[in-house]
CSV table of C-alpha atoms in Angstrom, one decimal:
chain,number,residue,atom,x,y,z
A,1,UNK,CA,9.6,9.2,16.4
A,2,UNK,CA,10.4,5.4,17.0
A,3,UNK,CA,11.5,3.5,13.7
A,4,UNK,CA,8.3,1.1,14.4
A,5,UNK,CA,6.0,4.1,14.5
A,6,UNK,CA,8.2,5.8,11.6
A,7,UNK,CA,7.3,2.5,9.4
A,8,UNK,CA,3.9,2.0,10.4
A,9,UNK,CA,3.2,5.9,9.3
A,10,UNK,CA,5.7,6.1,6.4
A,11,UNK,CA,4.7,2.6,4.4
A,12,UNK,CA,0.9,3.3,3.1
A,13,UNK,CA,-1.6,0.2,4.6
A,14,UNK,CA,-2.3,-1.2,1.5
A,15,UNK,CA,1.6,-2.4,1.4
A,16,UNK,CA,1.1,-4.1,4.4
A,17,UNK,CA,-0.7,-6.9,3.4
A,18,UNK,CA,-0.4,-9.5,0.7
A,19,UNK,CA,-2.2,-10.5,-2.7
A,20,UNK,CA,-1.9,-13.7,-5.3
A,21,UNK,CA,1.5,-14.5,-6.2
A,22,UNK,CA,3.0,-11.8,-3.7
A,23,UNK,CA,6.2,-13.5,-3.8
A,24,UNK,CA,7.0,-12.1,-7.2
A,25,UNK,CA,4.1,-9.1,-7.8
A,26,UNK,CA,4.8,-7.0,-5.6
A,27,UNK,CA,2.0,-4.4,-6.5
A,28,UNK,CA,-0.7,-3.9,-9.3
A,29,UNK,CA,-1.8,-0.7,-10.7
A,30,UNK,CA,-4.4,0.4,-13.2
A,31,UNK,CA,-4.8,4.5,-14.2
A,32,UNK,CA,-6.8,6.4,-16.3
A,33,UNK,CA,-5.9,10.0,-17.3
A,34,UNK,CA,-9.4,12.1,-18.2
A,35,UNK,CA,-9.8,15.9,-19.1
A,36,UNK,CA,-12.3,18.2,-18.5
A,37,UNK,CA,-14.7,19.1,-21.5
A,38,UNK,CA,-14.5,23.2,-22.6
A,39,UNK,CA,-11.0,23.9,-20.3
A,40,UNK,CA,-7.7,23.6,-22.2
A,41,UNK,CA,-5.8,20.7,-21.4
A,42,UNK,CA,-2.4,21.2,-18.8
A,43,UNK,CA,0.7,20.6,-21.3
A,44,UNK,CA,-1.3,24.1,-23.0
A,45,UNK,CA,-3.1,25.9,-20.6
A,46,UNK,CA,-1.9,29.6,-18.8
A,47,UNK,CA,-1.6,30.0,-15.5
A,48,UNK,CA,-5.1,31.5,-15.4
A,49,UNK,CA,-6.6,28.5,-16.9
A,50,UNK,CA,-4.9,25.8,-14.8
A,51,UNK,CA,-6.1,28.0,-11.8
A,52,UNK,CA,-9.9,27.9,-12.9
A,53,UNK,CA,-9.4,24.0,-13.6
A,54,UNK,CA,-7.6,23.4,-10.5
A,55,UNK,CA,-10.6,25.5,-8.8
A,56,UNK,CA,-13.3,24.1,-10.9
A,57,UNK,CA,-12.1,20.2,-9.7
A,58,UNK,CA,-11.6,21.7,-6.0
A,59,UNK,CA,-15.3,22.7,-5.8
A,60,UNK,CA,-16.7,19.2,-7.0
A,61,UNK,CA,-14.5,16.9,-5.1
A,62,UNK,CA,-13.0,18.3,-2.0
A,63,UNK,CA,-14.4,16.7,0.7
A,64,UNK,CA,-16.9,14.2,-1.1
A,65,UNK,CA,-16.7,11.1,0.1
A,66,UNK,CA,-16.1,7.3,-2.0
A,67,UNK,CA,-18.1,5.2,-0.3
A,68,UNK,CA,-16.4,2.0,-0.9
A,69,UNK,CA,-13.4,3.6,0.1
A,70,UNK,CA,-13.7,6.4,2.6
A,71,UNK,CA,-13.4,10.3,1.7
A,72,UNK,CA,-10.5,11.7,0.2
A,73,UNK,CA,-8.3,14.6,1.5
A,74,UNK,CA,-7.1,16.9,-1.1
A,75,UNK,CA,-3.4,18.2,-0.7
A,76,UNK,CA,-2.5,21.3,-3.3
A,77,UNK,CA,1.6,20.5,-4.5
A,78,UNK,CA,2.3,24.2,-4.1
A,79,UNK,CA,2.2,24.0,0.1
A,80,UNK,CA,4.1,20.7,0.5
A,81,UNK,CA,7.7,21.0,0.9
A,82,UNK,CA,10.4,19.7,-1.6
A,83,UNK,CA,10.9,16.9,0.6
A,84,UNK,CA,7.3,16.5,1.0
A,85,UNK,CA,6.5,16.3,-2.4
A,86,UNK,CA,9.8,13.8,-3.1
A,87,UNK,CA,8.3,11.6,-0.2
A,88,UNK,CA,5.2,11.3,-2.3
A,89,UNK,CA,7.1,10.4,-4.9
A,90,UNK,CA,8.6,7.5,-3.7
A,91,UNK,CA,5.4,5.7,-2.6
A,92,UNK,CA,4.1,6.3,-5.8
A,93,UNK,CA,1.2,8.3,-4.6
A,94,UNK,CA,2.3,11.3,-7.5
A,95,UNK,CA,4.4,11.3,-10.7
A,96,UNK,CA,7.4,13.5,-10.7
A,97,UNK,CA,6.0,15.2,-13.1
A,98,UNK,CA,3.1,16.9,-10.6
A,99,UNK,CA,5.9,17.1,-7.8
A,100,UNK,CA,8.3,19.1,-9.7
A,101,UNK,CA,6.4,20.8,-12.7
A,102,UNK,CA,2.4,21.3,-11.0
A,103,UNK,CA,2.3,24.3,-9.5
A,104,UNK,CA,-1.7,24.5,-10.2
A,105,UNK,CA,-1.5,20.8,-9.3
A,106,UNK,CA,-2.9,18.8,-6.1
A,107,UNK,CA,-3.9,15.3,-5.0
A,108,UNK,CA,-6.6,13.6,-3.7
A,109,UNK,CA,-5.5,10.6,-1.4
A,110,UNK,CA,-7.7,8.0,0.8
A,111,UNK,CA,-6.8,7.1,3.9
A,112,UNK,CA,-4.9,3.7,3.0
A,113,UNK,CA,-3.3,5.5,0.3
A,114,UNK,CA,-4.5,2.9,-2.2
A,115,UNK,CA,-6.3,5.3,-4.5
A,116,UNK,CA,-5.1,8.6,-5.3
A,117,UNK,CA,-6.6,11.1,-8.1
A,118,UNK,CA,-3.7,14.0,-9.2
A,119,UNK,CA,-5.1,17.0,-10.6
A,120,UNK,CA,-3.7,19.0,-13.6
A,121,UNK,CA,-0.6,16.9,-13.8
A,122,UNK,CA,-0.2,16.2,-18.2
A,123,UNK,CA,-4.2,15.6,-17.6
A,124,UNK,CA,-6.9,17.4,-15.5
A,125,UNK,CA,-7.7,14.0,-13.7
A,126,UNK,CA,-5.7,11.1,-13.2
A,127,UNK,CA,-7.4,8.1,-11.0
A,128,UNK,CA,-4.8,5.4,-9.7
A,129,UNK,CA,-5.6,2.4,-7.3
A,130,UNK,CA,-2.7,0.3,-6.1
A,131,UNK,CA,-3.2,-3.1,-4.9
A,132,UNK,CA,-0.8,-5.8,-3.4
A,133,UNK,CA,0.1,-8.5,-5.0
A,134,UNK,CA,-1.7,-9.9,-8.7
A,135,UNK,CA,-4.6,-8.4,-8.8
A,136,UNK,CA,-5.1,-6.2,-11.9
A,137,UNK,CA,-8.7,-7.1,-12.6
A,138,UNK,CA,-9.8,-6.0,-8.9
A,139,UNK,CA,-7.7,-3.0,-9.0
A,140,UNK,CA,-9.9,-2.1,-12.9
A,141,UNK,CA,-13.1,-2.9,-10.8
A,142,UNK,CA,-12.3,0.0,-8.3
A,143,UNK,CA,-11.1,2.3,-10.8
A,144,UNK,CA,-13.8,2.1,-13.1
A,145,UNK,CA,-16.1,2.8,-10.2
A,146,UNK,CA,-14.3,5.6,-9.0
A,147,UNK,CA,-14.3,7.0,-12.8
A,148,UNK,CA,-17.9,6.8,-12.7
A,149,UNK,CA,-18.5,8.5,-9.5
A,150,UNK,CA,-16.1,11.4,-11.5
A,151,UNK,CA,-17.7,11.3,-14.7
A,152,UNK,CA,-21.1,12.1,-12.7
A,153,UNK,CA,-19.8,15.0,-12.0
A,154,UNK,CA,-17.7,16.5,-14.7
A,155,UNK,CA,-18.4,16.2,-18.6
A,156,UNK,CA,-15.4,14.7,-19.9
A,157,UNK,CA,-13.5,14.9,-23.1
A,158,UNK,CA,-14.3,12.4,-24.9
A,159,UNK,CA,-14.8,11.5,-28.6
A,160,UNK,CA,-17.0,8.7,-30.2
A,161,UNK,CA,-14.2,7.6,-32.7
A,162,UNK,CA,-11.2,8.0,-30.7
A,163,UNK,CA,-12.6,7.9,-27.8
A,164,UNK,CA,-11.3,9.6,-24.1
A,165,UNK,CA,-9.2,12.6,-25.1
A,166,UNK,CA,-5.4,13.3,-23.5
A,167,UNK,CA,-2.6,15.6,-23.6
A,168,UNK,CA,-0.5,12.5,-24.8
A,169,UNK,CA,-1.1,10.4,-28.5
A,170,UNK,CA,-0.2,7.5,-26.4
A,171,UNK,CA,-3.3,7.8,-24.2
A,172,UNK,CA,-6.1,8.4,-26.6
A,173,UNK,CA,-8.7,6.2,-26.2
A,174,UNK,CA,-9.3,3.8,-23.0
A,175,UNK,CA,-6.7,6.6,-21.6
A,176,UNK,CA,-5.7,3.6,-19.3
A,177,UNK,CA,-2.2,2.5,-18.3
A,178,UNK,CA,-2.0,-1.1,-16.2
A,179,UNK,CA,0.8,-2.2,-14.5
A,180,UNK,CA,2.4,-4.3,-12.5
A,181,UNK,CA,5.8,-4.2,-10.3
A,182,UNK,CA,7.6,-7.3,-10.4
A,183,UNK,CA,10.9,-8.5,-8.4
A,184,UNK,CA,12.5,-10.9,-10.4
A,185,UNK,CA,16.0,-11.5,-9.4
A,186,UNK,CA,16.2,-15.1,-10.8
A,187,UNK,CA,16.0,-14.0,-14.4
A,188,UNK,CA,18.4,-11.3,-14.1
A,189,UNK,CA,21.1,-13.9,-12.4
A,190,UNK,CA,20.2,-16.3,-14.9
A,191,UNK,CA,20.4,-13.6,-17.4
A,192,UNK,CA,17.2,-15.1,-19.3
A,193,UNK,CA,15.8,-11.1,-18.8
A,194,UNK,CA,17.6,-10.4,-21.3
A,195,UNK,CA,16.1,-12.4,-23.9
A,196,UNK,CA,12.3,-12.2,-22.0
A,197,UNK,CA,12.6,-8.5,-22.2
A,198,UNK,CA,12.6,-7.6,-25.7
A,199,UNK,CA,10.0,-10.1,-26.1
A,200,UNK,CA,7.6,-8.8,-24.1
A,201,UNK,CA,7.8,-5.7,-25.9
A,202,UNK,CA,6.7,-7.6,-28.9
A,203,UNK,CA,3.4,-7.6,-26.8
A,204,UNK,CA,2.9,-3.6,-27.4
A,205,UNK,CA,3.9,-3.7,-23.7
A,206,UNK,CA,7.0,-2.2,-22.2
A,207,UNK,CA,9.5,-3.0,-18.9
A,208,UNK,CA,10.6,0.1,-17.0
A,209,UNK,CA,12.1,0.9,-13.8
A,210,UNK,CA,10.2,1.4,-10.6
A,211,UNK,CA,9.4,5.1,-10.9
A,212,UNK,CA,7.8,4.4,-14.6
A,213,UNK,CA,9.1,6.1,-18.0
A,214,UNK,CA,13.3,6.2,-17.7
A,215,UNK,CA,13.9,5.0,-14.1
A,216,UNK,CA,16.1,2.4,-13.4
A,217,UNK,CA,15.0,-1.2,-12.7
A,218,UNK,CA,16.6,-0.9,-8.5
A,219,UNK,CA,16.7,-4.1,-7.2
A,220,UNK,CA,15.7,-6.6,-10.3
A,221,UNK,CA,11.9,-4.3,-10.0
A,222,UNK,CA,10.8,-3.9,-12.8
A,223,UNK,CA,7.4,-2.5,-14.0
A,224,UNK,CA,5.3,-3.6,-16.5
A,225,UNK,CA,2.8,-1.7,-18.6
A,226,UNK,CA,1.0,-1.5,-21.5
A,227,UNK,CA,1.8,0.7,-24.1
A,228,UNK,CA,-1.3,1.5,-26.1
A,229,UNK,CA,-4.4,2.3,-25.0
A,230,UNK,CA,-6.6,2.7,-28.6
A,231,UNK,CA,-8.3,0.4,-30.2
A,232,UNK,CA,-8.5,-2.6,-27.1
A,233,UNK,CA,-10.9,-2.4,-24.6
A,234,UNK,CA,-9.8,-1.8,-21.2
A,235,UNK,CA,-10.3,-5.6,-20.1
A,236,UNK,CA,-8.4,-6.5,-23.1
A,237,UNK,CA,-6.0,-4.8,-22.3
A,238,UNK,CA,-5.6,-5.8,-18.7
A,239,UNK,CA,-6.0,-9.6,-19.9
A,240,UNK,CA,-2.8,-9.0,-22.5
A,241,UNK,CA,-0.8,-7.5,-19.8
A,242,UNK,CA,-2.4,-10.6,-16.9
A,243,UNK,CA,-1.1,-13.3,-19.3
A,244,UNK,CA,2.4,-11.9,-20.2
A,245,UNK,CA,2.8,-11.9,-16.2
A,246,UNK,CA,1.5,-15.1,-15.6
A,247,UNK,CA,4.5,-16.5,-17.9
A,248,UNK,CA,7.0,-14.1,-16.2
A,249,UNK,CA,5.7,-15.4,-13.1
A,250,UNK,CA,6.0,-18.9,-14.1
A,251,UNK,CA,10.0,-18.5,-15.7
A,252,UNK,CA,10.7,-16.5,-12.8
A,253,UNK,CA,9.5,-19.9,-10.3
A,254,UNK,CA,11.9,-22.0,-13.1
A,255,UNK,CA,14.7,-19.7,-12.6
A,256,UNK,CA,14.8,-20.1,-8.7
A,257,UNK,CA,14.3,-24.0,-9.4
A,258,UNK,CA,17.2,-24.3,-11.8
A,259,UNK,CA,19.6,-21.7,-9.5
A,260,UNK,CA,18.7,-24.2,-6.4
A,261,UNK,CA,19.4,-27.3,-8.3
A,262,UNK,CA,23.0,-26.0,-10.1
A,263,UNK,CA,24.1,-23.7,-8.1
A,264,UNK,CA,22.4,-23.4,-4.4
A,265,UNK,CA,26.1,-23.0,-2.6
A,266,UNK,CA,27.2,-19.9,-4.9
A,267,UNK,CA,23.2,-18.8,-4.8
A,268,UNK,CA,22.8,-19.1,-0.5
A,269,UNK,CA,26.8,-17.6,-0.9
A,270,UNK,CA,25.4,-14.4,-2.6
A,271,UNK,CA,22.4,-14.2,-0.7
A,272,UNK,CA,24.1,-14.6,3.0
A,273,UNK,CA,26.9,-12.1,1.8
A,274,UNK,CA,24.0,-9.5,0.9
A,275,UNK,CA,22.3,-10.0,4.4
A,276,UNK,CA,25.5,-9.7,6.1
A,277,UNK,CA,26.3,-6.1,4.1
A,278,UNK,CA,22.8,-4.8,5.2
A,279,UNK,CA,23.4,-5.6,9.1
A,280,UNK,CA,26.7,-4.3,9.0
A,281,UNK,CA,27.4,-1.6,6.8
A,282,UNK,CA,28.3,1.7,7.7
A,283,UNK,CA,28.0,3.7,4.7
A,284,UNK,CA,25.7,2.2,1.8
A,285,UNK,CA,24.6,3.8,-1.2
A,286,UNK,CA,21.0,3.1,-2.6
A,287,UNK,CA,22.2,1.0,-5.6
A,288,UNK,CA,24.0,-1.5,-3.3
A,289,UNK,CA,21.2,-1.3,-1.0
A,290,UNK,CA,18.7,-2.5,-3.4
A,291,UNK,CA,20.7,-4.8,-5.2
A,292,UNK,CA,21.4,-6.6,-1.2
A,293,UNK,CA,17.7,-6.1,-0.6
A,294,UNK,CA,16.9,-7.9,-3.2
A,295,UNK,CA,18.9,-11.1,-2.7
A,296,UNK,CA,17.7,-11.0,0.9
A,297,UNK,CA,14.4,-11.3,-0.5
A,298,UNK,CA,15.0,-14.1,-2.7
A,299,UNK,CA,16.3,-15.8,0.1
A,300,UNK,CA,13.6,-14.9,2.4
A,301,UNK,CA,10.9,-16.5,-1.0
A,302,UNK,CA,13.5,-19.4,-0.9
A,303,UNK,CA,13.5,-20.4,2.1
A,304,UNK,CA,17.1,-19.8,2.9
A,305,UNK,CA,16.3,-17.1,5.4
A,306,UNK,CA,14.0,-17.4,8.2
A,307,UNK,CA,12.5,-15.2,10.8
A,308,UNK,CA,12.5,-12.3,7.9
A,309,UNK,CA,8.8,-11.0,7.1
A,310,UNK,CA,8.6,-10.5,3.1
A,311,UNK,CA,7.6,-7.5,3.1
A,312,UNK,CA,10.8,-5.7,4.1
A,313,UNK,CA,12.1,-5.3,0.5
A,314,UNK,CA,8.9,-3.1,-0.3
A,315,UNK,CA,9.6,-1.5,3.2
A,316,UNK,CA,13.1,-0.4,2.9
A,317,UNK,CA,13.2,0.0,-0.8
A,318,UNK,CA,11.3,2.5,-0.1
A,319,UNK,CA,12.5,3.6,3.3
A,320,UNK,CA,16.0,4.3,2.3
A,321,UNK,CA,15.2,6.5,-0.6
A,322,UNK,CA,16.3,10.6,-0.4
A,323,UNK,CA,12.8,11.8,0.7
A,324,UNK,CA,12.3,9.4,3.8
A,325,UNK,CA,15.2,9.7,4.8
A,326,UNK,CA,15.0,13.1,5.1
A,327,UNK,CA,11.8,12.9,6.6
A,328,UNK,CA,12.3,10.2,9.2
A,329,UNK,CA,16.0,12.4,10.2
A,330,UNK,CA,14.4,15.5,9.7
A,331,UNK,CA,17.4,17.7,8.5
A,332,UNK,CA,18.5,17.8,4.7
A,333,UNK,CA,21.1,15.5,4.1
A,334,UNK,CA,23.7,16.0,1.3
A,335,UNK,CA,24.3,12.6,-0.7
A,336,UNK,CA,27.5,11.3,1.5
A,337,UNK,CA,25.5,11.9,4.5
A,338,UNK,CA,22.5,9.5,3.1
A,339,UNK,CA,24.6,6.8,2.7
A,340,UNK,CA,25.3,7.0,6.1
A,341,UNK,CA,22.1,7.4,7.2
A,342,UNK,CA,20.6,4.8,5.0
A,343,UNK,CA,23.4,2.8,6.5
A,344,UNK,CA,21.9,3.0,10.1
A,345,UNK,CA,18.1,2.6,9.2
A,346,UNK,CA,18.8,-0.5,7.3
A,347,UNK,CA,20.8,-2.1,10.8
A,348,UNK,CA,17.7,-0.6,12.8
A,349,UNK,CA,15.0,-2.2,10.8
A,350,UNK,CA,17.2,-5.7,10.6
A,351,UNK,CA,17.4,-5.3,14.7
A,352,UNK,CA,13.8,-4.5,14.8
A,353,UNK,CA,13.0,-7.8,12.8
A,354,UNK,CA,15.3,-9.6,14.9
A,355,UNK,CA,13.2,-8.1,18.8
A,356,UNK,CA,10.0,-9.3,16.5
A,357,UNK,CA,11.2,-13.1,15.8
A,358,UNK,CA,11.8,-13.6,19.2
């Protein structure tokens, strides 16, 4: 398979194109976890019962079609291979928790891979629609429909005090968990993250790496999410989380102002010693790669690099992870041989860019 084909296959559609504020928000994401009413929830049910929910979802959903967004196809975890499931993974389709825990589990997906519904990972249903860009209260529209179209089918758990019922405290409630992945390498070289940081947790929201709950923040991504989900309503929620962005967004724009005006030689220094790594390197491990990826991208925002489309960083960020790589050399490859590999992608996709700005 051609690299061109590889990338047009491997990065879903809705990465493709851009949203408000792209520059810095690279994605937006709102979930809701839901159970079934009258079937024990997955953290406690036997194998028997997560095989009658699993079947019991099947029935209702396979093949029914979301109008707004196109019908679904269902994938069950247990007939994907490792490598499959560590591919879905990495574009975020699935937690790691159905990928490496689910074996009653599946996933429903649409064809631009901007929704997807997991089944019987810690909840019966989970319902997550990614969007590019800032665009939190669009992505809550389309989720909300989506839960409806569910709910018309199922009968929920659900209490009147506590409301929606889940196999996690934290989740009680609006069971809804909004996020938004953000790249900000000019706070980090500024080191102002670290005071932001703390703050925003202040917020009842929390900053994680780009896989969620005790990833590492690759590449100065970070996510953002709330933390609570009783006692707001969902639009209060997502309005919390949309102005604590907003400022990020705004100290982030200072940052790169302030880096240009008191440093620019050290910053386009850094920035054409990271682009230079990427198209040269022979061996590269994923830390190094994100942390070049990511100054290429600044540079690229800042105008210091040309003929560079934005969107490589979510490209080969996600590219040159284990799973993809994998896939796109089709043979497992021990970790010394995926620096390698990672390597040559990288100096294929620069070339690539390069044929394109011609």
């Amino acid at each position: 398979m051609s690299l061109q084909k590889f990338i047009n296959q491997a990065v879903s559609n809705w990465m493709q194109g851009e949203g408000p504020d792209s520059e810095i928000v690279l994605s937006s994401r709102i979930r809701l976890a839901r159970n079934l009413k009258d079937f024990a929830f997955p953290v406690i049910s036997s194998v028997d019962q997560a095989q009658k929910a699993l079947t019991f979802i099947k029935d209702k959903l396979e093949g029914e079609d979301y109008g707004k967004i196109g019908p679904f196809e269902w994938v069950n975890m247990n007939e994907l291979k490792p490598v499959e499931k560590r591919v879905l993974v990495e574009k975020h389709l699935i937690s790691p928790n159905l990928a490496e825990d689910a074996e009653y589990g599946a996933v429903l997906i649409n064809a631009n891979e901007s929704v997807s519904i997991m089944v019987n990972e810690e909840d019966h249903i989970r319902i997550q629609c990614l969007f590019p860009g800032f665009q939190l209260n669009e992505a809550l529209t389309l989720a909300n429909g989506i839960d409806d179209w569910i709910e018309e089918k199922f009968d929920y758990a659900f209490d009147e005090k506590r409301g929606y019922l889940t196999s996690c405290p934290t989740n009680v409630g609006t069971g809804l968990r909004a996020s938004v992945m953000v790249h900000l390498p000019a706070l980090m070289l500024t080191q102002r993250m670290n005071r932001i940081a703390p703050a925003i947790n202040q917020f009842g929201l929390v900053v994680r790496g780009i896989y969620g709950e005790g990833s590492e923040a690759l590449g100065n991504v970070f996510q953002i999410s709330n933390q609570m989900t009783l006692g707001k309503s969902e639009e209060d929620i997502v309005e919390d989380l949309r102005g604590v962005v907003m400022q990020l967004i705004q100290q982030e724009k200072l940052a790169r102002k302030d880096l240009l005006k008191m440093s620019k030689i050290q910053l386009e220094d850094r920035i054409f010693r990271s682009y230079g790594v990427l198209e040269h390197s022979r061996i590269i491990q994923s830390k190094e790669a994100a942390k070049c990826l990511s100054d290429v991208r600044l540079g690229i925002d800042l105008g210091l690099i040309k003929g560079v489309s934005r969107s490589i960083l979510n490209e080969l960020m996600i590219l040159t992870q284990p799973g993809f790589l994998q896939q796109y050399f089709k043979e497992v490859l021990t970790p010394d041989e995926r620096d390698i590999k990672r390597a040559t992608l990288i100096r294929e996709r620069l070339k690539l860019e390069e044929c394109h700005g011609d």
